[in-house]
């Protein structure tokens, strides 16, 4: 395959779909042998960093990730050809072609990894099945906040309302916990990780780090917490 052509793997398509739930802008730096390909998205209180297997011969700058994904999914054999100011998405089945211009370079600011990392003081493993259950009940009950809470040697994952518009809540015991009691909250709307098992770290001030190991490296998410409902 030519260095300026990219066939997106199923893995990377899944990553980009997750990326789009965080921000519809896509910025991918040209791949180098030193850094590999790391896609970074930064929006509001969320930073996500994904290691992907494809190599990109050009910087990619788009404000329309949703269009890229929709076009890609509606082609039988899609392949992306990268140029310095646009991309072609070609269907190798019927040779149809879509041209998408990049965003103007002067309007683009590539997201960067965090300049400073918080002091992480709590670490634990989070299972996908527990995430799925808590999020399901948070949505069923219309609860806008999530919380990890350790009390008397037990770790809970909970859904509640940080604004106290209701006292309804859902609680799930997820592990035994040997550390000190704590509570750390975040918005349900900020929980945008790809469903998976995660290694979770919580820092001061309240910041969450979720790490997913993948065949191509790691997916790492930093999420700002709700400080007024945290005692870490």
GROMACS .gro file of C-alpha atoms in nm:
model
  232
    1UNK     CA    1   0.000   0.000   0.000
    2UNK     CA    2   0.126   0.345  -0.088
    3UNK     CA    3   0.242   0.553   0.209
    4UNK     CA    4  -0.038   0.807   0.148
    5UNK     CA    5  -0.317   0.546   0.151
    6UNK     CA    6  -0.486   0.419   0.465
    7UNK     CA    7  -0.731   0.135   0.514
    8UNK     CA    8  -0.891   0.182   0.853
    9UNK     CA    9  -0.899  -0.129   1.069
   10UNK     CA   10  -1.214  -0.225   1.259
   11UNK     CA   11  -1.024  -0.129   1.574
   12UNK     CA   12  -0.957   0.225   1.450
   13UNK     CA   13  -1.314   0.270   1.325
   14UNK     CA   14  -1.432   0.179   1.677
   15UNK     CA   15  -1.185   0.430   1.823
   16UNK     CA   16  -1.305   0.705   1.588
   17UNK     CA   17  -1.668   0.637   1.675
   18UNK     CA   18  -1.578   0.678   2.040
   19UNK     CA   19  -1.376   0.990   1.958
   20UNK     CA   20  -1.682   1.139   1.786
   21UNK     CA   21  -1.888   1.109   2.107
   22UNK     CA   22  -1.631   1.338   2.273
   23UNK     CA   23  -1.560   1.583   1.989
   24UNK     CA   24  -1.649   1.592   1.620
   25UNK     CA   25  -1.316   1.752   1.531
   26UNK     CA   26  -1.042   1.513   1.419
   27UNK     CA   27  -0.675   1.605   1.437
   28UNK     CA   28  -0.417   1.336   1.360
   29UNK     CA   29  -0.048   1.419   1.348
   30UNK     CA   30   0.165   1.272   1.073
   31UNK     CA   31   0.307   0.940   1.190
   32UNK     CA   32   0.675   0.930   1.284
   33UNK     CA   33   0.886   0.626   1.364
   34UNK     CA   34   0.951   0.772   1.708
   35UNK     CA   35   0.598   0.838   1.826
   36UNK     CA   36   0.383   0.602   1.620
   37UNK     CA   37   0.025   0.708   1.562
   38UNK     CA   38  -0.154   0.851   1.863
   39UNK     CA   39  -0.492   1.016   1.816
   40UNK     CA   40  -0.570   1.274   2.085
   41UNK     CA   41  -0.904   1.441   2.151
   42UNK     CA   42  -0.956   1.715   2.410
   43UNK     CA   43  -1.295   1.862   2.485
   44UNK     CA   44  -1.428   2.014   2.804
   45UNK     CA   45  -1.312   1.805   3.097
   46UNK     CA   46  -1.210   1.502   2.888
   47UNK     CA   47  -0.878   1.413   2.728
   48UNK     CA   48  -0.860   1.084   2.536
   49UNK     CA   49  -0.549   0.935   2.377
   50UNK     CA   50  -0.567   0.632   2.148
   51UNK     CA   51  -0.284   0.424   2.001
   52UNK     CA   52  -0.386   0.302   1.655
   53UNK     CA   53  -0.205   0.068   1.411
   54UNK     CA   54  -0.233   0.276   1.091
   55UNK     CA   55   0.038   0.511   0.965
   56UNK     CA   56  -0.059   0.858   0.840
   57UNK     CA   57   0.171   1.025   0.586
   58UNK     CA   58   0.005   1.367   0.635
   59UNK     CA   59  -0.148   1.570   0.915
   60UNK     CA   60  -0.525   1.519   0.910
   61UNK     CA   61  -0.743   1.812   1.020
   62UNK     CA   62  -1.120   1.785   0.996
   63UNK     CA   63  -1.415   1.947   1.166
   64UNK     CA   64  -1.644   1.673   1.035
   65UNK     CA   65  -1.552   1.336   1.183
   66UNK     CA   66  -1.918   1.233   1.160
   67UNK     CA   67  -1.909   1.279   0.782
   68UNK     CA   68  -1.590   1.075   0.751
   69UNK     CA   69  -1.743   0.789   0.949
   70UNK     CA   70  -2.073   0.798   0.761
   71UNK     CA   71  -1.902   0.801   0.423
   72UNK     CA   72  -1.666   0.523   0.528
   73UNK     CA   73  -1.951   0.302   0.654
   74UNK     CA   74  -2.149   0.343   0.331
   75UNK     CA   75  -1.870   0.213   0.108
   76UNK     CA   76  -1.805  -0.157   0.048
   77UNK     CA   77  -1.425  -0.134   0.023
   78UNK     CA   78  -1.322   0.209   0.155
   79UNK     CA   79  -0.968   0.336   0.138
   80UNK     CA   80  -0.845   0.681   0.237
   81UNK     CA   81  -0.593   0.866   0.023
   82UNK     CA   82  -0.416   1.146   0.211
   83UNK     CA   83  -0.298   1.469   0.048
   84UNK     CA   84  -0.157   1.780   0.212
   85UNK     CA   85  -0.487   1.973   0.206
   86UNK     CA   86  -0.758   1.710   0.162
   87UNK     CA   87  -0.843   1.343   0.173
   88UNK     CA   88  -1.007   1.121  -0.087
   89UNK     CA   89  -1.224   0.837   0.039
   90UNK     CA   90  -1.232   0.583  -0.243
   91UNK     CA   91  -1.459   0.281  -0.273
   92UNK     CA   92  -1.241   0.016  -0.438
   93UNK     CA   93  -1.555  -0.181  -0.518
   94UNK     CA   94  -1.700   0.065  -0.771
   95UNK     CA   95  -1.421   0.329  -0.782
   96UNK     CA   96  -1.648   0.605  -0.651
   97UNK     CA   97  -1.462   0.887  -0.480
   98UNK     CA   98  -1.538   1.148  -0.214
   99UNK     CA   99  -1.317   1.454  -0.166
  100UNK     CA  100  -1.309   1.612   0.181
  101UNK     CA  101  -1.103   1.925   0.233
  102UNK     CA  102  -0.912   1.963   0.559
  103UNK     CA  103  -0.984   2.241   0.801
  104UNK     CA  104  -0.779   2.556   0.741
  105UNK     CA  105  -0.439   2.508   0.914
  106UNK     CA  106  -0.457   2.848   1.082
  107UNK     CA  107  -0.779   2.741   1.254
  108UNK     CA  108  -0.634   2.418   1.390
  109UNK     CA  109  -0.477   2.364   1.728
  110UNK     CA  110  -0.366   2.006   1.769
  111UNK     CA  111  -0.464   1.858   2.107
  112UNK     CA  112  -0.170   1.769   2.328
  113UNK     CA  113  -0.127   1.529   2.622
  114UNK     CA  114  -0.172   1.684   2.966
  115UNK     CA  115   0.109   1.924   3.049
  116UNK     CA  116   0.094   1.815   3.413
  117UNK     CA  117  -0.049   1.506   3.574
  118UNK     CA  118  -0.222   1.505   3.911
  119UNK     CA  119  -0.098   1.308   4.210
  120UNK     CA  120  -0.281   0.976   4.182
  121UNK     CA  121  -0.366   0.835   4.524
  122UNK     CA  122  -0.618   0.558   4.450
  123UNK     CA  123  -0.590   0.266   4.204
  124UNK     CA  124  -0.827  -0.020   4.129
  125UNK     CA  125  -0.957  -0.240   3.848
  126UNK     CA  126  -1.299  -0.179   3.693
  127UNK     CA  127  -1.476  -0.457   3.504
  128UNK     CA  128  -1.674  -0.394   3.187
  129UNK     CA  129  -1.978  -0.579   3.323
  130UNK     CA  130  -1.992  -0.347   3.624
  131UNK     CA  131  -1.966  -0.038   3.404
  132UNK     CA  132  -2.245  -0.166   3.181
  133UNK     CA  133  -2.478  -0.231   3.474
  134UNK     CA  134  -2.423   0.102   3.651
  135UNK     CA  135  -2.459   0.305   3.332
  136UNK     CA  136  -2.774   0.115   3.240
  137UNK     CA  137  -2.941   0.195   3.571
  138UNK     CA  138  -2.814   0.555   3.567
  139UNK     CA  139  -2.990   0.600   3.233
  140UNK     CA  140  -3.306   0.413   3.336
  141UNK     CA  141  -3.336   0.625   3.650
  142UNK     CA  142  -3.227   0.952   3.486
  143UNK     CA  143  -2.937   0.999   3.729
  144UNK     CA  144  -2.678   1.250   3.600
  145UNK     CA  145  -2.385   1.171   3.831
  146UNK     CA  146  -2.155   0.877   3.901
  147UNK     CA  147  -1.941   0.806   4.204
  148UNK     CA  148  -1.676   0.563   4.324
  149UNK     CA  149  -1.703   0.526   4.700
  150UNK     CA  150  -1.495   0.322   4.944
  151UNK     CA  151  -1.639   0.255   5.287
  152UNK     CA  152  -1.537   0.002   5.552
  153UNK     CA  153  -1.325  -0.204   5.315
  154UNK     CA  154  -1.574  -0.218   5.026
  155UNK     CA  155  -1.561  -0.029   4.696
  156UNK     CA  156  -1.889   0.078   4.535
  157UNK     CA  157  -1.974   0.221   4.193
  158UNK     CA  158  -2.286   0.435   4.217
  159UNK     CA  159  -2.526   0.652   4.020
  160UNK     CA  160  -2.685   0.951   4.194
  161UNK     CA  161  -2.781   1.316   4.150
  162UNK     CA  162  -2.503   1.553   4.259
  163UNK     CA  163  -2.743   1.849   4.242
  164UNK     CA  164  -2.983   1.680   4.488
  165UNK     CA  165  -3.287   1.721   4.263
  166UNK     CA  166  -3.367   1.368   4.370
  167UNK     CA  167  -3.238   1.134   4.640
  168UNK     CA  168  -3.281   0.832   4.414
  169UNK     CA  169  -2.961   0.633   4.365
  170UNK     CA  170  -2.816   0.303   4.244
  171UNK     CA  171  -2.522   0.129   4.412
  172UNK     CA  172  -2.314  -0.173   4.307
  173UNK     CA  173  -2.044  -0.339   4.513
  174UNK     CA  174  -1.749  -0.391   4.277
  175UNK     CA  175  -1.454  -0.497   4.495
  176UNK     CA  176  -1.298  -0.531   4.835
  177UNK     CA  177  -1.081  -0.227   4.910
  178UNK     CA  178  -0.789  -0.203   5.152
  179UNK     CA  179  -0.728   0.173   5.141
  180UNK     CA  180  -0.884   0.462   5.328
  181UNK     CA  181  -1.248   0.555   5.279
  182UNK     CA  182  -1.310   0.805   4.998
  183UNK     CA  183  -1.570   0.935   4.755
  184UNK     CA  184  -1.496   1.060   4.403
  185UNK     CA  185  -1.770   1.179   4.165
  186UNK     CA  186  -1.797   1.263   3.796
  187UNK     CA  187  -2.074   1.357   3.553
  188UNK     CA  188  -2.253   1.073   3.376
  189UNK     CA  189  -2.216   1.274   3.054
  190UNK     CA  190  -1.836   1.259   3.090
  191UNK     CA  191  -1.824   0.880   3.104
  192UNK     CA  192  -1.754   0.822   2.734
  193UNK     CA  193  -1.500   0.541   2.741
  194UNK     CA  194  -1.512   0.244   2.503
  195UNK     CA  195  -1.680  -0.043   2.693
  196UNK     CA  196  -1.397  -0.253   2.838
  197UNK     CA  197  -1.212  -0.345   3.155
  198UNK     CA  198  -1.009  -0.051   3.288
  199UNK     CA  199  -0.734   0.025   3.534
  200UNK     CA  200  -0.864   0.330   3.719
  201UNK     CA  201  -0.657   0.590   3.904
  202UNK     CA  202  -0.799   0.886   4.093
  203UNK     CA  203  -0.591   1.191   4.174
  204UNK     CA  204  -0.587   1.516   4.365
  205UNK     CA  205  -0.761   1.741   4.274
  206UNK     CA  206  -1.034   1.502   4.168
  207UNK     CA  207  -0.923   1.366   3.831
  208UNK     CA  208  -0.990   1.022   3.689
  209UNK     CA  209  -0.755   0.823   3.469
  210UNK     CA  210  -0.897   0.521   3.285
  211UNK     CA  211  -0.649   0.294   3.104
  212UNK     CA  212  -0.751   0.022   2.859
  213UNK     CA  213  -0.482  -0.211   2.727
  214UNK     CA  214  -0.527  -0.295   2.358
  215UNK     CA  215  -0.338  -0.500   2.096
  216UNK     CA  216  -0.195  -0.171   1.966
  217UNK     CA  217  -0.094  -0.002   2.291
  218UNK     CA  218  -0.339   0.175   2.520
  219UNK     CA  219  -0.648   0.389   2.520
  220UNK     CA  220  -0.615   0.644   2.801
  221UNK     CA  221  -0.883   0.882   2.925
  222UNK     CA  222  -0.846   1.169   3.172
  223UNK     CA  223  -1.177   1.295   3.309
  224UNK     CA  224  -1.236   1.590   3.542
  225UNK     CA  225  -1.433   1.504   3.854
  226UNK     CA  226  -1.701   1.685   4.053
  227UNK     CA  227  -1.498   1.828   4.340
  228UNK     CA  228  -1.783   1.929   4.568
  229UNK     CA  229  -1.895   1.566   4.597
  230UNK     CA  230  -1.547   1.419   4.638
  231UNK     CA  231  -1.354   1.355   4.956
  232UNK     CA  232  -1.034   1.215   4.814
   0.00000   0.00000   0.00000
